[in-house]
Amino acid sequence: MMQAYWSEQVALVTGSSRGIGREIALRFYTLGAKVAINYHQSQQKADELLKASDSNRLKIYRADVGNEEDVHSMVEKIERELGSVTILVNNAGITRDNLLMMMTAEEWRSVLATHLDGAFYCTRAVLSGMLANRHGRIINISSVSGVKGTAGQTNYSTAKAGLIGLTKSLSREIGRKNITCNALVLGLIETEMTEKVDSEVLAQYKTLTALKRFGKTGDVADMVEFLSSPKAGYITGQVHVVDGGIL
Ligand code: NAP
């Protein structure tokens, strides 16, 4: 029965050329879903995923999620090639850390555009299909930084806190159509994004984490799989923390 469920799903994972998004996309693929990999700059990594897949259930789509036209064309193409999106994971993200006093308007805007405008454009673009099908799962990837704040990340924290507001309000608009919308608050998960973090900060982070380790991308994919599955049909508007025990 679960196999039949997954084979009927079309999952769009934004920013899935690398890191957490890649792991989530590969999980959906393994489960039997059709998968749309979205990338922005890492064409080569997206191509590698395409080559490694042994069926036409996985396709790659270039789009800057912060650009409305890019998102519109991407979703149109996905609908033509794979069908209506039933699972959307708003995962694409960047960091442009700086103290607020020093932060440029570009650092501020680019982070908000990728995380917040991106989630808005992608969600709006796939929603009509979900409404027509009376089924959908939307998962927004937020961060501990959006809940408790991090010095040097006012842009990122603002965007990640915004995603929680989006999740809560949207869940109330679409619940009656059997579409759920949840947020994940992630702690430190080992990816290229965390390679940029200062080693002292990383050590401190580990000390503060109850499980005394950083997260793996698979830890996130496990929660996304559950929230996208029929087992989570009565869970919406919630913030689920996957942080090894920091908050
Ligand atoms: P990552 O390894 O740096 O990967 C970021 C992904 O986002 C890449 O696939 C990148 O694609 C894509 N992306 C960036 N800008 C984009 C845009 N404008 N349009 C489309 N795709 C774009 O980051 P990660 O660690 O996997 O993080 C994934 C998500 O988890 C982010 O939202 C991040 O904020 C969140 N998060 C991560 C952690 C952590 O510890 N790693 C903690 C909390 C939350 P290209 O390379 O193709 O441009």
mmCIF file of C-alpha atoms and ligand atoms in Angstrom:
data_model
loop_
_atom_site.group_PDB
_atom_site.id
_atom_site.type_symbol
_atom_site.label_atom_id
_atom_site.label_comp_id
_atom_site.label_asym_id
_atom_site.label_seq_id
_atom_site.Cartn_x
_atom_site.Cartn_y
_atom_site.Cartn_z
ATOM 1 C CA MET A 1 0.000 0.000 0.000
ATOM 2 C CA MET A 2 2.833 2.389 0.888
ATOM 3 C CA GLN A 3 4.547 1.478 -2.370
ATOM 4 C CA ALA A 4 1.420 2.490 -4.288
ATOM 5 C CA TYR A 5 1.324 5.784 -2.371
ATOM 6 C CA TRP A 6 4.909 6.723 -3.187
ATOM 7 C CA SER A 7 4.623 5.777 -6.851
ATOM 8 C CA GLU A 8 1.789 8.308 -7.154
ATOM 9 C CA GLN A 9 3.830 11.185 -5.688
ATOM 10 C CA VAL A 10 5.667 13.921 -7.564
ATOM 11 C CA ALA A 11 8.182 15.573 -5.246
ATOM 12 C CA LEU A 12 9.851 18.912 -5.906
ATOM 13 C CA VAL A 13 12.813 19.562 -3.617
ATOM 14 C CA THR A 14 14.262 23.041 -4.071
ATOM 15 C CA GLY A 15 18.045 23.305 -3.858
ATOM 16 C CA SER A 16 18.598 19.569 -4.255
ATOM 17 C CA SER A 17 21.851 19.578 -6.230
ATOM 18 C CA ARG A 18 23.793 19.313 -2.955
ATOM 19 C CA GLY A 19 23.543 18.820 0.810
ATOM 20 C CA ILE A 20 20.280 18.237 2.647
ATOM 21 C CA GLY A 21 18.088 18.764 -0.420
ATOM 22 C CA ARG A 22 20.016 16.144 -2.386
ATOM 23 C CA GLU A 23 19.553 13.572 0.389
ATOM 24 C CA ILE A 24 15.816 14.302 0.605
ATOM 25 C CA ALA A 25 15.400 14.040 -3.170
ATOM 26 C CA LEU A 26 17.278 10.726 -3.278
ATOM 27 C CA ARG A 27 15.101 9.421 -0.437
ATOM 28 C CA PHE A 28 11.939 10.194 -2.411
ATOM 29 C CA TYR A 29 13.480 8.527 -5.444
ATOM 30 C CA THR A 30 14.328 5.382 -3.444
ATOM 31 C CA LEU A 31 10.767 5.274 -2.114
ATOM 32 C CA GLY A 32 9.475 5.192 -5.692
ATOM 33 C CA ALA A 33 8.259 8.765 -6.199
ATOM 34 C CA LYS A 34 8.848 10.917 -9.256
ATOM 35 C CA VAL A 35 11.431 13.521 -8.300
ATOM 36 C CA ALA A 36 12.179 17.023 -9.567
ATOM 37 C CA ILE A 37 15.699 18.116 -8.637
ATOM 38 C CA ASN A 38 15.993 21.896 -8.584
ATOM 39 C CA TYR A 39 19.411 23.512 -8.803
ATOM 40 C CA HIS A 40 20.678 27.026 -9.370
ATOM 41 C CA GLN A 41 24.440 27.038 -9.937
ATOM 42 C CA SER A 42 25.641 23.458 -9.437
ATOM 43 C CA GLN A 43 24.741 22.129 -12.889
ATOM 44 C CA GLN A 44 27.469 19.475 -12.772
ATOM 45 C CA LYS A 45 26.187 18.022 -9.477
ATOM 46 C CA ALA A 46 22.638 17.981 -10.822
ATOM 47 C CA ASP A 47 23.852 16.218 -13.985
ATOM 48 C CA GLU A 48 25.598 13.586 -11.841
ATOM 49 C CA LEU A 49 22.287 12.846 -10.112
ATOM 50 C CA LEU A 50 20.561 12.545 -13.449
ATOM 51 C CA LYS A 51 23.197 10.134 -14.751
ATOM 52 C CA ALA A 52 23.071 8.012 -11.569
ATOM 53 C CA SER A 53 19.298 7.546 -11.779
ATOM 54 C CA ASP A 54 18.238 4.483 -13.711
ATOM 55 C CA SER A 55 14.810 5.638 -14.830
ATOM 56 C CA ASN A 56 12.968 8.681 -16.111
ATOM 57 C CA ARG A 57 11.402 9.248 -12.670
ATOM 58 C CA LEU A 58 14.130 11.787 -11.830
ATOM 59 C CA LYS A 59 14.584 15.019 -13.750
ATOM 60 C CA ILE A 60 16.630 18.163 -13.138
ATOM 61 C CA TYR A 61 15.398 21.759 -13.401
ATOM 62 C CA ARG A 62 17.485 24.920 -13.248
ATOM 63 C CA ALA A 63 15.789 27.840 -11.509
ATOM 64 C CA ASP A 64 16.701 30.601 -9.097
ATOM 65 C CA VAL A 65 13.865 30.157 -6.601
ATOM 66 C CA GLY A 66 14.060 33.857 -5.762
ATOM 67 C CA ASN A 67 13.073 34.691 -9.328
ATOM 68 C CA GLU A 68 9.344 34.507 -10.015
ATOM 69 C CA GLU A 69 9.670 33.808 -13.762
ATOM 70 C CA ASP A 70 12.241 31.053 -13.228
ATOM 71 C CA VAL A 71 9.926 29.339 -10.749
ATOM 72 C CA HIS A 72 6.908 29.686 -13.017
ATOM 73 C CA SER A 73 8.736 28.075 -15.973
ATOM 74 C CA MET A 74 10.222 25.341 -13.774
ATOM 75 C CA VAL A 75 6.854 24.296 -12.342
ATOM 76 C CA GLU A 76 5.209 24.392 -15.776
ATOM 77 C CA LYS A 77 7.920 22.075 -17.095
ATOM 78 C CA ILE A 78 7.666 19.710 -14.106
ATOM 79 C CA GLU A 79 3.895 19.464 -14.558
ATOM 80 C CA ARG A 80 4.378 18.633 -18.237
ATOM 81 C CA GLU A 81 7.137 16.077 -17.671
ATOM 82 C CA LEU A 82 6.321 14.466 -14.317
ATOM 83 C CA GLY A 83 2.792 15.599 -13.416
ATOM 84 C CA SER A 84 1.325 17.871 -10.720
ATOM 85 C CA VAL A 85 3.595 18.339 -7.727
ATOM 86 C CA THR A 86 2.175 16.576 -4.656
ATOM 87 C CA ILE A 87 5.120 17.111 -2.298
ATOM 88 C CA LEU A 88 7.053 20.372 -2.088
ATOM 89 C CA VAL A 89 10.117 20.780 0.112
ATOM 90 C CA ASN A 90 11.233 24.411 0.323
ATOM 91 C CA ASN A 91 14.874 23.741 1.085
ATOM 92 C CA ALA A 92 16.984 26.057 -1.128
ATOM 93 C CA GLY A 93 19.099 28.330 1.008
ATOM 94 C CA ILE A 94 22.183 30.491 1.269
ATOM 95 C CA THR A 95 24.013 32.315 4.027
ATOM 96 C CA ARG A 96 25.591 35.772 3.778
ATOM 97 C CA ASP A 97 26.695 36.279 7.377
ATOM 98 C CA ASN A 98 27.675 39.682 8.727
ATOM 99 C CA LEU A 99 27.024 41.833 11.764
ATOM 100 C CA LEU A 100 23.960 43.969 11.166
ATOM 101 C CA MET A 101 26.005 47.164 11.453
ATOM 102 C CA MET A 102 28.136 46.003 8.512
ATOM 103 C CA MET A 103 25.489 44.178 6.525
ATOM 104 C CA THR A 104 24.971 45.379 2.974
ATOM 105 C CA ALA A 105 21.512 45.644 1.445
ATOM 106 C CA GLU A 106 22.616 42.950 -1.028
ATOM 107 C CA GLU A 107 23.504 40.529 1.801
ATOM 108 C CA TRP A 108 20.134 41.210 3.399
ATOM 109 C CA ARG A 109 18.064 40.988 0.221
ATOM 110 C CA SER A 110 19.721 37.921 -1.320
ATOM 111 C CA VAL A 111 19.118 35.822 1.802
ATOM 112 C CA LEU A 112 15.480 36.913 2.116
ATOM 113 C CA ALA A 113 14.942 36.429 -1.618
ATOM 114 C CA THR A 114 16.257 32.851 -1.640
ATOM 115 C CA HIS A 115 14.567 31.594 1.519
ATOM 116 C CA LEU A 116 11.380 33.619 1.739
ATOM 117 C CA ASP A 117 10.538 34.782 -1.793
ATOM 118 C CA GLY A 118 11.633 31.322 -2.940
ATOM 119 C CA ALA A 119 9.215 29.522 -0.626
ATOM 120 C CA PHE A 120 6.424 31.935 -1.600
ATOM 121 C CA TYR A 121 6.920 31.562 -5.380
ATOM 122 C CA CYS A 122 7.332 27.777 -5.277
ATOM 123 C CA THR A 123 4.396 27.197 -2.951
ATOM 124 C CA ARG A 124 2.075 29.434 -4.940
ATOM 125 C CA ALA A 125 3.110 27.778 -8.191
ATOM 126 C CA VAL A 126 2.349 24.211 -7.029
ATOM 127 C CA LEU A 127 -0.715 24.959 -4.943
ATOM 128 C CA SER A 128 -3.351 24.929 -7.686
ATOM 129 C CA GLY A 129 -2.381 21.342 -8.581
ATOM 130 C CA MET A 130 -2.554 20.277 -4.933
ATOM 131 C CA LEU A 131 -5.929 21.979 -4.479
ATOM 132 C CA ALA A 132 -7.316 20.213 -7.554
ATOM 133 C CA ASN A 133 -5.996 16.836 -6.325
ATOM 134 C CA ARG A 134 -7.118 17.440 -2.733
ATOM 135 C CA HIS A 135 -3.781 16.127 -1.581
ATOM 136 C CA GLY A 136 -0.467 17.767 -0.834
ATOM 137 C CA ARG A 137 2.468 17.984 1.530
ATOM 138 C CA ILE A 138 4.510 21.164 1.966
ATOM 139 C CA ILE A 139 7.613 21.152 4.153
ATOM 140 C CA ASN A 140 9.591 24.311 4.859
ATOM 141 C CA ILE A 141 13.181 23.946 6.035
ATOM 142 C CA SER A 142 13.817 26.403 8.859
ATOM 143 C CA SER A 143 16.616 26.574 11.409
ATOM 144 C CA VAL A 144 17.436 26.864 15.101
ATOM 145 C CA SER A 145 18.743 30.278 14.060
ATOM 146 C CA GLY A 146 15.181 31.357 13.222
ATOM 147 C CA VAL A 147 13.950 30.391 16.690
ATOM 148 C CA LYS A 148 16.675 31.515 19.060
ATOM 149 C CA GLY A 149 18.768 33.823 16.858
ATOM 150 C CA THR A 150 22.458 33.757 15.998
ATOM 151 C CA ALA A 151 24.805 36.743 16.108
ATOM 152 C CA GLY A 152 25.986 37.573 12.583
ATOM 153 C CA GLN A 153 22.901 36.063 10.978
ATOM 154 C CA THR A 154 20.120 38.650 11.290
ATOM 155 C CA ASN A 155 19.259 38.167 7.604
ATOM 156 C CA TYR A 156 19.203 34.364 7.868
ATOM 157 C CA SER A 157 17.368 34.297 11.233
ATOM 158 C CA THR A 158 14.745 36.693 9.893
ATOM 159 C CA ALA A 159 14.186 34.516 6.827
ATOM 160 C CA LYS A 160 14.022 31.304 8.842
ATOM 161 C CA ALA A 161 11.611 32.816 11.387
ATOM 162 C CA GLY A 162 9.519 34.043 8.442
ATOM 163 C CA LEU A 163 9.207 30.496 7.133
ATOM 164 C CA ILE A 164 7.629 29.476 10.443
ATOM 165 C CA GLY A 165 4.990 32.221 10.074
ATOM 166 C CA LEU A 166 4.349 31.159 6.478
ATOM 167 C CA THR A 167 3.906 27.540 7.607
ATOM 168 C CA LYS A 168 1.427 28.371 10.356
ATOM 169 C CA SER A 169 -0.756 30.733 8.328
ATOM 170 C CA LEU A 170 -0.740 28.651 5.153
ATOM 171 C CA SER A 171 -1.692 25.472 7.025
ATOM 172 C CA ARG A 172 -4.912 27.237 8.060
ATOM 173 C CA GLU A 173 -5.704 28.257 4.474
ATOM 174 C CA ILE A 174 -5.261 24.834 2.879
ATOM 175 C CA GLY A 175 -6.089 22.286 5.583
ATOM 176 C CA ARG A 176 -9.663 21.753 4.411
ATOM 177 C CA LYS A 177 -8.298 20.595 1.053
ATOM 178 C CA ASN A 178 -6.252 17.858 2.711
ATOM 179 C CA ILE A 179 -2.951 19.672 2.204
ATOM 180 C CA THR A 180 -0.554 19.791 5.135
ATOM 181 C CA CYS A 181 2.199 22.335 5.704
ATOM 182 C CA ASN A 182 4.902 21.854 8.311
ATOM 183 C CA ALA A 183 8.257 23.395 9.168
ATOM 184 C CA LEU A 184 11.460 21.663 10.229
ATOM 185 C CA VAL A 185 13.783 23.499 12.562
ATOM 186 C CA LEU A 186 17.244 22.070 11.972
ATOM 187 C CA GLY A 187 20.291 22.186 14.177
ATOM 188 C CA LEU A 188 23.744 21.804 12.705
ATOM 189 C CA ILE A 189 23.696 19.289 9.871
ATOM 190 C CA GLU A 190 27.009 18.422 8.185
ATOM 191 C CA THR A 191 26.986 19.888 4.645
ATOM 192 C CA GLU A 192 28.960 22.378 2.534
ATOM 193 C CA MET A 193 27.001 25.156 4.277
ATOM 194 C CA THR A 194 28.497 24.221 7.660
ATOM 195 C CA GLU A 195 32.018 23.900 6.220
ATOM 196 C CA LYS A 196 32.048 27.713 6.222
ATOM 197 C CA VAL A 197 31.412 27.891 9.987
ATOM 198 C CA ASP A 198 34.358 28.759 12.258
ATOM 199 C CA SER A 199 35.827 25.658 13.989
ATOM 200 C CA GLU A 200 35.509 27.226 17.470
ATOM 201 C CA VAL A 201 31.834 27.933 16.867
ATOM 202 C CA LEU A 202 31.374 24.336 15.685
ATOM 203 C CA ALA A 203 33.018 22.950 18.831
ATOM 204 C CA GLN A 204 30.809 25.138 21.010
ATOM 205 C CA TYR A 205 27.748 23.994 19.103
ATOM 206 C CA LYS A 206 28.615 20.359 19.693
ATOM 207 C CA THR A 207 29.003 20.968 23.427
ATOM 208 C CA LEU A 208 25.543 22.545 23.525
ATOM 209 C CA THR A 209 23.969 19.617 21.650
ATOM 210 C CA ALA A 210 22.507 16.919 23.922
ATOM 211 C CA LEU A 211 23.518 14.131 21.522
ATOM 212 C CA LYS A 212 27.092 15.518 21.254
ATOM 213 C CA ARG A 213 27.244 15.166 17.488
ATOM 214 C CA PHE A 214 26.219 17.077 14.401
ATOM 215 C CA GLY A 215 23.262 15.916 12.379
ATOM 216 C CA LYS A 216 23.497 13.892 9.180
ATOM 217 C CA THR A 217 21.499 14.724 6.085
ATOM 218 C CA GLY A 218 19.768 11.349 6.561
ATOM 219 C CA ASP A 219 18.423 12.532 9.947
ATOM 220 C CA VAL A 220 16.557 15.265 8.080
ATOM 221 C CA ALA A 221 15.387 12.983 5.256
ATOM 222 C CA ASP A 222 13.885 10.610 7.856
ATOM 223 C CA MET A 223 11.642 13.374 9.207
ATOM 224 C CA VAL A 224 10.733 14.648 5.737
ATOM 225 C CA GLU A 225 9.803 11.103 4.683
ATOM 226 C CA PHE A 226 7.523 10.738 7.697
ATOM 227 C CA LEU A 227 5.820 14.126 7.214
ATOM 228 C CA SER A 228 5.278 13.378 3.515
ATOM 229 C CA SER A 229 3.809 9.946 4.175
ATOM 230 C CA PRO A 230 0.185 8.958 4.837
ATOM 231 C CA LYS A 231 1.206 8.356 8.489
ATOM 232 C CA ALA A 232 1.449 12.134 8.995
ATOM 233 C CA GLY A 233 -1.938 12.965 7.490
ATOM 234 C CA TYR A 234 -3.199 14.620 10.694
ATOM 235 C CA ILE A 235 -0.115 16.749 11.378
ATOM 236 C CA THR A 236 -0.070 20.312 10.063
ATOM 237 C CA GLY A 237 0.981 23.843 10.971
ATOM 238 C CA GLN A 238 3.678 22.497 13.276
ATOM 239 C CA VAL A 239 7.331 23.194 13.833
ATOM 240 C CA HIS A 240 9.300 19.942 14.153
ATOM 241 C CA VAL A 241 12.735 20.245 15.680
ATOM 242 C CA VAL A 242 15.570 18.043 14.359
ATOM 243 C CA ASP A 243 18.552 19.450 16.235
ATOM 244 C CA GLY A 244 20.077 16.712 18.409
ATOM 245 C CA GLY A 245 18.845 18.649 21.443
ATOM 246 C CA ILE A 246 20.014 22.264 21.258
ATOM 247 C CA LEU A 247 16.811 24.240 21.798
HETATM 248 P P1 NAP B 1 24.096 23.672 0.987
HETATM 249 O O1 NAP B 1 24.851 22.408 1.119
HETATM 250 O O2 NAP B 1 24.824 24.962 0.898
HETATM 251 O O3 NAP B 1 23.107 23.539 -0.304
HETATM 252 C C1 NAP B 1 22.275 24.597 -0.645
HETATM 253 C C2 NAP B 1 21.387 24.181 -1.789
HETATM 254 O O4 NAP B 1 20.503 25.296 -2.069
HETATM 255 C C3 NAP B 1 22.171 23.894 -3.058
HETATM 256 O O5 NAP B 1 21.592 22.786 -3.720
HETATM 257 C C4 NAP B 1 21.980 25.169 -3.884
HETATM 258 O O6 NAP B 1 21.940 24.912 -5.284
HETATM 259 C C5 NAP B 1 20.583 25.581 -3.449
HETATM 260 N N1 NAP B 1 20.311 26.990 -3.717
HETATM 261 C C6 NAP B 1 20.927 28.076 -3.181
HETATM 262 N N2 NAP B 1 20.391 29.204 -3.707
HETATM 263 C C7 NAP B 1 19.428 28.817 -4.588
HETATM 264 C C8 NAP B 1 18.527 29.512 -5.431
HETATM 265 N N3 NAP B 1 18.499 30.852 -5.474
HETATM 266 N N4 NAP B 1 17.669 28.783 -6.207
HETATM 267 C C9 NAP B 1 17.685 27.423 -6.174
HETATM 268 N N5 NAP B 1 18.528 26.716 -5.378
HETATM 269 C C10 NAP B 1 19.389 27.409 -4.597
HETATM 270 O O7 NAP B 1 23.063 23.866 2.187
HETATM 271 P P2 NAP B 1 22.404 22.788 3.177
HETATM 272 O O8 NAP B 1 23.213 22.764 4.402
HETATM 273 O O9 NAP B 1 22.089 21.550 2.460
HETATM 274 O O10 NAP B 1 21.052 23.580 3.554
HETATM 275 C C11 NAP B 1 19.796 23.243 3.005
HETATM 276 C C12 NAP B 1 18.713 23.994 3.780
HETATM 277 O O11 NAP B 1 18.778 23.622 5.168
HETATM 278 C C13 NAP B 1 18.876 25.504 3.732
HETATM 279 O O12 NAP B 1 17.603 26.114 3.658
HETATM 280 C C14 NAP B 1 19.525 25.811 5.050
HETATM 281 O O13 NAP B 1 19.279 27.123 5.463
HETATM 282 C C15 NAP B 1 18.858 24.795 5.942
HETATM 283 N N6 NAP B 1 19.600 24.521 7.164
HETATM 284 C C16 NAP B 1 20.824 23.943 7.111
HETATM 285 C C17 NAP B 1 21.496 23.689 8.288
HETATM 286 C C18 NAP B 1 22.846 23.014 8.312
HETATM 287 O O14 NAP B 1 23.422 22.907 9.389
HETATM 288 N N7 NAP B 1 23.365 22.552 7.195
HETATM 289 C C19 NAP B 1 20.938 24.054 9.515
HETATM 290 C C20 NAP B 1 19.682 24.643 9.525
HETATM 291 C C21 NAP B 1 19.010 24.856 8.350
HETATM 292 P P3 NAP B 1 23.167 25.299 -6.292
HETATM 293 O O15 NAP B 1 24.424 24.826 -5.648
HETATM 294 O O16 NAP B 1 22.782 24.539 -7.524
HETATM 295 O O17 NAP B 1 23.137 26.793 -6.503
#
